[in-house]
Short mmCIF file of C-alpha atoms and ligand atoms in Angstrom, two decimals:
data_model
loop_
_atom_site.label_atom_id
_atom_site.label_comp_id
_atom_site.label_asym_id
_atom_site.label_seq_id
_atom_site.Cartn_x
_atom_site.Cartn_y
_atom_site.Cartn_z
CA UNK C 1 108.33 79.81 124.87
CA UNK C 2 111.65 77.91 124.86
CA UNK C 3 114.44 79.30 127.03
CA UNK C 4 116.30 80.40 123.86
CA UNK C 5 114.23 83.53 123.16
CA UNK C 6 111.11 84.54 121.28
CA UNK C 7 110.86 83.10 117.78
CA UNK C 8 109.73 84.81 114.58
CA UNK C 9 109.61 83.39 111.04
CA UNK C 10 110.55 85.54 108.05
CA UNK C 11 108.85 84.19 104.91
CA UNK C 12 110.71 85.48 101.84
CA UNK C 13 109.68 85.69 98.19
CA UNK C 14 110.57 87.52 94.97
CA UNK C 15 107.86 90.25 95.00
CA UNK C 16 105.92 91.71 92.10
CA UNK C 17 104.56 95.10 91.00
CA UNK C 18 101.10 95.67 92.53
CA UNK C 19 99.92 97.59 89.45
CA UNK C 20 101.30 98.48 86.00
CA UNK C 21 102.54 101.87 87.30
CA UNK C 22 105.04 100.05 89.54
CA UNK C 23 106.65 97.97 86.78
CA UNK C 24 109.42 100.51 85.98
CA UNK C 25 110.52 100.84 89.63
CA UNK C 26 110.39 97.08 90.14
CA UNK C 27 112.44 96.40 86.99
CA UNK C 28 114.97 99.04 88.08
CA UNK C 29 115.28 97.32 91.48
CA UNK C 30 115.86 93.91 89.81
CA UNK C 31 118.59 95.59 87.73
CA UNK C 32 120.25 96.91 90.90
CA UNK C 33 119.27 100.52 90.26
CA UNK C 34 119.84 100.61 86.47
CA UNK C 35 116.58 101.76 84.85
CA UNK C 36 115.45 99.66 81.85
CA UNK C 37 115.36 101.22 78.38
CA UNK C 38 111.92 102.22 77.02
CA UNK C 39 112.01 99.14 74.82
CA UNK C 40 112.83 96.78 77.71
CA UNK C 41 110.09 98.35 79.83
CA UNK C 42 107.52 98.05 77.02
CA UNK C 43 108.46 94.41 76.49
CA UNK C 44 108.05 93.55 80.21
CA UNK C 45 104.79 95.53 80.44
CA UNK C 46 103.43 93.57 77.47
CA UNK C 47 104.25 90.31 79.27
CA UNK C 48 102.29 91.45 82.36
CA UNK C 49 99.41 92.56 80.08
CA UNK C 50 99.36 89.10 78.52
CA UNK C 51 98.70 87.53 81.95
CA UNK C 52 95.98 90.05 82.86
CA UNK C 53 97.93 93.21 83.82
CA UNK C 54 99.25 92.11 87.21
CA UNK C 55 100.84 88.92 88.47
CA UNK C 56 98.97 86.81 91.03
CA UNK C 57 102.28 86.40 92.89
CA UNK C 58 101.50 88.95 95.68
CA UNK C 59 98.25 87.18 96.50
CA UNK C 60 99.83 83.72 96.34
CA UNK C 61 102.77 84.72 98.53
CA UNK C 62 100.46 86.18 101.19
CA UNK C 63 98.38 82.97 101.13
CA UNK C 64 101.56 80.94 101.59
CA UNK C 65 102.64 83.09 104.55
CA UNK C 66 99.17 82.73 106.11
CA UNK C 67 99.17 78.94 105.68
CA UNK C 68 102.67 78.65 107.19
CA UNK C 69 101.56 80.82 110.17
CA UNK C 70 98.50 78.61 110.72
CA UNK C 71 100.64 75.45 110.55
CA UNK C 72 103.20 76.93 112.99
CA UNK C 73 100.39 77.65 115.45
CA UNK C 74 98.83 74.18 115.03
CA UNK C 75 102.20 72.50 115.60
CA UNK C 76 103.43 74.61 118.51
CA UNK C 77 100.13 75.33 120.27
CA UNK C 78 100.63 79.11 120.14
CA UNK C 79 100.85 81.91 117.60
CA UNK C 80 104.35 82.38 116.17
CA UNK C 81 104.91 85.83 114.63
CA UNK C 82 105.55 85.65 110.89
CA UNK C 83 106.40 88.45 108.46
CA UNK C 84 106.77 88.69 104.73
CA UNK C 85 110.08 89.92 103.32
CA UNK C 86 110.42 90.39 99.55
CA UNK C 87 113.46 90.74 97.33
CA UNK C 88 112.24 93.30 94.81
CA UNK C 89 109.00 94.86 96.14
CA UNK C 90 107.75 96.14 99.48
CA UNK C 91 107.59 94.86 102.17
CA UNK C 92 111.28 94.22 101.55
CA UNK C 93 113.34 91.58 103.36
CA UNK C 94 114.67 94.29 105.72
CA UNK C 95 111.10 95.50 106.51
CA UNK C 96 110.13 91.95 107.47
CA UNK C 97 113.08 91.55 109.85
CA UNK C 98 112.30 94.91 111.49
CA UNK C 99 108.61 93.97 111.88
CA UNK C 100 109.57 90.74 113.65
CA UNK C 101 112.06 92.50 115.93
CA UNK C 102 109.42 95.12 116.80
CA UNK C 103 106.94 92.36 117.64
CA UNK C 104 109.44 91.06 120.23
CA UNK C 105 111.20 88.26 118.31
CA UNK C 106 114.80 87.76 119.36
CA UNK C 107 115.47 84.83 116.99
CA UNK C 108 114.34 84.85 113.38
CA UNK C 109 114.20 81.81 111.09
CA UNK C 110 114.60 82.82 107.43
CA UNK C 111 112.62 80.73 104.93
CA UNK C 112 112.73 81.48 101.19
CA UNK C 113 109.78 80.24 99.11
CA UNK C 114 112.15 78.69 96.56
CA UNK C 115 113.33 75.14 97.33
CA UNK C 116 116.82 75.12 95.76
CA UNK C 117 119.86 76.99 97.05
CA UNK C 118 122.10 79.10 94.91
CA UNK C 119 124.37 81.84 96.19
CA UNK C 120 122.91 84.23 93.60
CA UNK C 121 119.26 83.69 94.52
CA UNK C 122 118.50 82.20 97.96
CA UNK C 123 121.94 83.25 99.25
CA UNK C 124 121.16 86.88 98.41
CA UNK C 125 117.93 86.82 100.44
CA UNK C 126 119.81 85.43 103.46
CA UNK C 127 122.61 87.94 103.13
CA UNK C 128 120.15 90.85 103.28
CA UNK C 129 118.07 89.28 106.08
CA UNK C 130 121.20 88.44 108.10
CA UNK C 131 122.50 92.01 107.83
CA UNK C 132 119.10 93.43 108.88
CA UNK C 133 118.97 91.01 111.81
CA UNK C 134 122.43 92.11 112.99
CA UNK C 135 121.31 95.76 112.87
CA UNK C 136 118.15 94.91 114.82
CA UNK C 137 120.14 92.85 117.38
CA UNK C 138 118.29 89.59 116.67
CA UNK C 139 119.71 86.14 115.96
CA UNK C 140 119.23 84.95 112.34
CA UNK C 141 118.73 81.28 111.46
CA UNK C 142 118.64 80.72 107.68
CA UNK C 143 117.11 77.66 106.00
CA UNK C 144 119.28 77.16 102.92
CA UNK C 145 117.19 74.68 100.95
CA UNK C 146 114.24 72.34 101.18
CA UNK C 147 114.48 70.63 97.82
CA UNK C 148 113.91 67.13 99.21
CA UNK C 149 111.13 68.05 101.65
CA UNK C 150 108.95 64.90 101.54
CA UNK C 151 105.74 66.93 101.08
CA UNK C 152 107.30 68.76 98.10
CA UNK C 153 108.37 65.51 96.41
CA UNK C 154 104.88 64.05 97.03
CA UNK C 155 103.22 67.20 95.66
CA UNK C 156 105.27 67.27 92.45
CA UNK C 157 104.80 63.53 91.86
CA UNK C 158 101.02 63.85 92.29
CA UNK C 159 100.94 66.93 90.04
CA UNK C 160 102.80 65.05 87.28
CA UNK C 161 100.48 62.05 87.51
CA UNK C 162 97.45 64.35 87.21
CA UNK C 163 98.80 66.55 84.39
CA UNK C 164 100.04 63.68 82.20
CA UNK C 165 96.55 62.17 81.94
CA UNK C 166 95.67 64.65 79.17
CA UNK C 167 98.83 63.97 77.11
CA UNK C 168 99.63 61.39 74.42
CA UNK C 169 101.36 58.30 75.85
CA UNK C 170 104.67 59.25 74.15
CA UNK C 171 105.43 62.41 76.13
CA UNK C 172 108.46 63.67 77.98
CA UNK C 173 108.55 65.33 81.43
CA UNK C 174 110.77 68.43 81.43
CA UNK C 175 111.71 69.66 84.94
CA UNK C 176 112.48 73.35 84.61
CA UNK C 177 114.05 75.99 86.83
CA UNK C 178 115.21 79.58 86.41
CA UNK C 179 118.49 79.74 84.55
CA UNK C 180 121.44 81.61 86.06
CA UNK C 181 124.63 82.89 84.41
CA UNK C 182 127.37 80.24 84.25
CA UNK C 183 129.71 82.53 86.19
CA UNK C 184 127.29 82.42 89.17
CA UNK C 185 127.16 78.62 89.14
CA UNK C 186 130.83 77.67 89.64
CA UNK C 187 130.89 75.52 92.79
CA UNK C 188 127.22 76.28 93.43
CA UNK C 189 124.86 73.52 94.68
CA UNK C 190 121.88 74.78 92.60
CA UNK C 191 122.18 72.42 89.56
CA UNK C 192 122.82 69.37 91.75
CA UNK C 193 119.86 70.14 94.03
CA UNK C 194 117.59 70.53 90.99
CA UNK C 195 118.80 67.15 89.73
CA UNK C 196 118.14 65.61 93.16
CA UNK C 197 114.54 66.88 93.33
CA UNK C 198 113.80 65.79 89.76
CA UNK C 199 115.34 62.34 90.36
CA UNK C 200 113.34 61.83 93.56
CA UNK C 201 110.08 62.87 91.88
CA UNK C 202 110.80 60.83 88.74
CA UNK C 203 111.55 57.74 90.83
CA UNK C 204 108.26 58.21 92.68
CA UNK C 205 106.35 58.45 89.40
CA UNK C 206 108.31 55.60 87.76
CA UNK C 207 109.99 57.70 85.03
CA UNK C 208 113.31 56.70 83.45
CA UNK C 209 116.07 59.33 83.00
CA UNK C 210 116.34 60.78 79.46
CA UNK C 211 113.74 58.66 77.64
CA UNK C 212 111.05 59.88 80.07
CA UNK C 213 112.45 63.02 81.71
CA UNK C 214 115.16 65.69 81.53
CA UNK C 215 116.30 68.84 83.31
CA UNK C 216 115.87 72.16 81.47
CA UNK C 217 116.37 75.83 82.21
CA UNK C 218 113.99 78.71 81.55
CA UNK C 219 113.65 82.49 81.65
CA UNK C 220 117.37 83.20 81.07
CA UNK C 221 118.25 86.91 81.05
CA UNK C 222 118.64 88.63 77.71
CA UNK C 223 122.31 89.45 78.28
CA UNK C 224 125.40 88.50 76.24
CA UNK C 225 126.90 86.30 78.99
CA UNK C 226 126.39 82.52 78.96
CA UNK C 227 123.38 81.29 80.93
CA UNK C 228 122.94 77.68 82.04
CA UNK C 229 121.19 75.50 79.48
CA UNK C 230 119.72 73.60 77.79
CA UNK C 231 116.96 76.14 77.39
CA UNK C 232 113.46 74.70 77.66
CA UNK C 233 112.36 76.08 74.28
CA UNK C 234 115.36 74.51 72.51
CA UNK C 235 114.63 71.13 74.08
CA UNK C 236 110.97 71.33 73.01
CA UNK C 237 111.94 72.25 69.44
CA UNK C 238 114.45 69.41 69.28
CA UNK C 239 111.90 66.89 70.57
CA UNK C 240 109.49 68.04 67.89
CA UNK C 241 112.14 67.89 65.15
CA UNK C 242 113.38 64.39 66.03
CA UNK C 243 109.90 62.98 66.66
CA UNK C 244 111.07 61.36 69.91
CA UNK C 245 107.89 62.51 71.69
CA UNK C 246 104.36 63.57 70.86
CA UNK C 247 103.95 65.82 73.89
CA UNK C 248 105.77 67.60 76.72
CA UNK C 249 104.84 68.05 80.35
CA UNK C 250 106.70 70.94 81.98
CA UNK C 251 107.19 70.74 85.74
CA UNK C 252 108.55 74.13 86.97
CA UNK C 253 110.16 72.61 90.07
CA UNK C 254 112.22 75.72 90.85
CA UNK C 255 109.17 77.90 91.54
CA UNK C 256 106.45 77.54 94.15
CA UNK C 257 103.69 79.88 92.93
CA UNK C 258 101.76 81.07 89.91
CA UNK C 259 103.55 84.13 88.53
CA UNK C 260 104.93 85.73 85.39
CA UNK C 261 107.68 83.16 84.79
CA UNK C 262 105.09 80.37 84.89
CA UNK C 263 101.99 82.02 83.43
CA UNK C 264 103.83 83.79 80.61
CA UNK C 265 107.15 81.99 80.01
CA UNK C 266 105.52 78.54 80.21
CA UNK C 267 101.77 78.79 79.64
CA UNK C 268 102.07 81.25 76.74
CA UNK C 269 105.62 81.10 75.34
CA UNK C 270 106.61 77.45 75.87
CA UNK C 271 103.12 76.30 74.89
CA UNK C 272 103.45 78.24 71.60
CA UNK C 273 106.87 76.68 70.94
CA UNK C 274 105.41 73.21 71.58
CA UNK C 275 102.44 73.82 69.31
CA UNK C 276 104.72 75.08 66.53
CA UNK C 277 106.83 71.95 66.99
CA UNK C 278 103.73 69.78 66.66
CA UNK C 279 103.76 68.66 70.30
CA UNK C 280 100.96 68.55 72.88
CA UNK C 281 101.75 70.72 75.94
CA UNK C 282 100.85 70.56 79.63
CA UNK C 283 102.26 72.12 82.80
CA UNK C 284 102.05 70.85 86.37
CA UNK C 285 100.06 72.94 88.87
CA UNK C 286 101.99 75.21 91.23
CA UNK C 287 102.47 74.48 94.95
CA UNK C 288 100.90 77.82 95.99
CA UNK C 289 99.48 77.38 99.54
CA UNK C 290 99.22 73.58 99.40
CA UNK C 291 98.49 72.64 103.06
CA UNK C 292 100.86 69.64 103.21
CA UNK C 293 103.81 71.57 101.75
CA UNK C 294 103.14 74.62 103.94
CA UNK C 295 102.92 72.34 107.00
CA UNK C 296 106.21 70.70 106.00
CA UNK C 297 107.79 74.16 105.83
CA UNK C 298 106.41 75.07 109.27
CA UNK C 299 107.91 71.86 110.67
CA UNK C 300 111.24 72.70 109.06
CA UNK C 301 111.20 76.24 110.52
CA UNK C 302 110.52 74.89 114.03
CA UNK C 303 113.28 72.29 113.62
CA UNK C 304 115.71 75.02 112.44
CA UNK C 305 114.93 76.96 115.62
CA UNK C 306 115.61 73.80 117.64
CA UNK C 307 112.04 73.86 118.94
CA UNK C 308 111.01 70.34 117.85
CA UNK C 309 107.40 71.51 117.65
CA UNK C 310 107.47 73.61 120.84
CA UNK C 311 108.00 77.37 120.75
O1 LIG Z 401 105.19 87.40 88.79
C1 LIG Z 401 106.02 88.32 88.96
O2 LIG Z 401 105.70 89.51 88.85
C2 LIG Z 401 107.44 88.07 89.34
C3 LIG Z 401 107.93 86.78 88.77
C4 LIG Z 401 109.39 86.44 89.01
C5 LIG Z 401 109.86 85.43 89.82
C6 LIG Z 401 111.27 85.35 89.62
C7 LIG Z 401 112.07 84.41 90.24
C8 LIG Z 401 113.41 84.23 90.03
N1 LIG Z 401 114.21 85.07 89.29
C9 LIG Z 401 115.49 84.58 89.32
C10 LIG Z 401 116.59 85.12 88.68
C11 LIG Z 401 116.59 86.24 87.90
C12 LIG Z 401 117.76 86.83 87.27
C13 LIG Z 401 117.35 87.94 86.55
C14 LIG Z 401 115.93 88.04 86.72
C15 LIG Z 401 115.12 89.01 86.13
C16 LIG Z 401 113.74 89.08 86.27
C17 LIG Z 401 112.89 90.08 85.62
C18 LIG Z 401 111.59 89.82 86.00
C19 LIG Z 401 111.62 88.67 86.88
N2 LIG Z 401 112.93 88.27 87.03
FE1 LIG Z 401 113.58 86.74 88.24
N3 LIG Z 401 111.66 86.31 88.73
C20 LIG Z 401 110.53 87.01 88.35
C21 LIG Z 401 110.51 88.11 87.48
N4 LIG Z 401 115.49 87.01 87.53
C22 LIG Z 401 110.31 90.56 85.59
C23 LIG Z 401 113.39 91.19 84.70
C24 LIG Z 401 113.02 90.99 83.27
C25 LIG Z 401 113.42 89.65 82.75
O3 LIG Z 401 114.64 89.38 82.64
O4 LIG Z 401 112.49 88.85 82.54
C26 LIG Z 401 118.25 88.91 85.75
C27 LIG Z 401 118.61 90.05 86.68
C28 LIG Z 401 119.52 91.07 86.07
O5 LIG Z 401 119.20 91.57 84.98
O6 LIG Z 401 120.50 91.39 86.75
C29 LIG Z 401 119.19 86.32 87.43
C30 LIG Z 401 115.50 83.36 90.11
C31 LIG Z 401 114.21 83.14 90.56
C32 LIG Z 401 113.70 81.95 91.43
C33 LIG Z 401 114.04 82.15 92.88
C34 LIG Z 401 113.15 83.15 93.58
O7 LIG Z 401 111.90 83.05 93.48
O8 LIG Z 401 113.71 84.03 94.24
C35 LIG Z 401 116.73 82.49 90.39
C36 LIG Z 401 109.05 84.59 90.75
#
């Protein structure tokens, strides 16, 4: 152990209802305690039903945590305690911090399984984890972003090369990420980081900006305020209408796992929009527990703790 104190790694993710009976409570948590209307609840429940009743996110997140723990051990030569901390489902971020403190950690690295920083998303995880760490008397070391992690760029480039094989030659790559309200994005690094990842991946694959690829936004909330666009569906419709492409390849670079926003919003909804627009559709595979990306994250966590591979 380094002289700086015992290390723990808090792996954070969005969380999902474990069964349909938990959807109402989960939705209420996302809405900061405001229960959804019956209509909103029915609409969300139908989306979960369309992907098989439950999201695979819980399973994927646990596999990611396990792979990061294994990589931490392989790199440092000893087991490093890890804990899961979720935003909207148990175990919550605060539970994860407490579990690490109880296991003897005095310094906790916070890693969110979303590569791009925005105050409203990744910043909110760190705020909660930091407050829990202060209460537990442990030091908190947040990782803000990892959008240019070499293993991530390699993974996305490979995934694009594989997925485009099934598409007509005249197709466009649409890098998508979760939209946020414009008011949350003033002075926020999120759009720029998304552009940087997409540019790095596109350069690796040999794509040219605009004729070959573009940035899009997905899954915007159904609220009256303005959300960042262009919306993925609009871009797909426009491509179909102008005939500038015969297919689209969606790369959901803002997410790291298979879940509702990928399996429903892209594989069902965006695919339907593309088919109606007369375009072929494909989507790149998700990172999930890819060993190279999980190892890159373990390396980053050790570097954040100043351990350089030694714990
Ligand atoms: O598979 C699953 O069960 C969970 C999938 C899931 C992920 C996810 C990731 C992000 N979200 C982000 C922002 C927002 C904002 C709102 C919002 C609302 C929802 C709702 C569901 C949902 N999100 Fe989510 N998100 C996932 C699921 N999200 C369900 C509620 C119904 C709906 O609008 O579809 C609006 C909140 C509000 O009303 O106040 C904003 C961002 C991410 C990516 C970063 C991360 O993973 O943390 C940003 C996965």
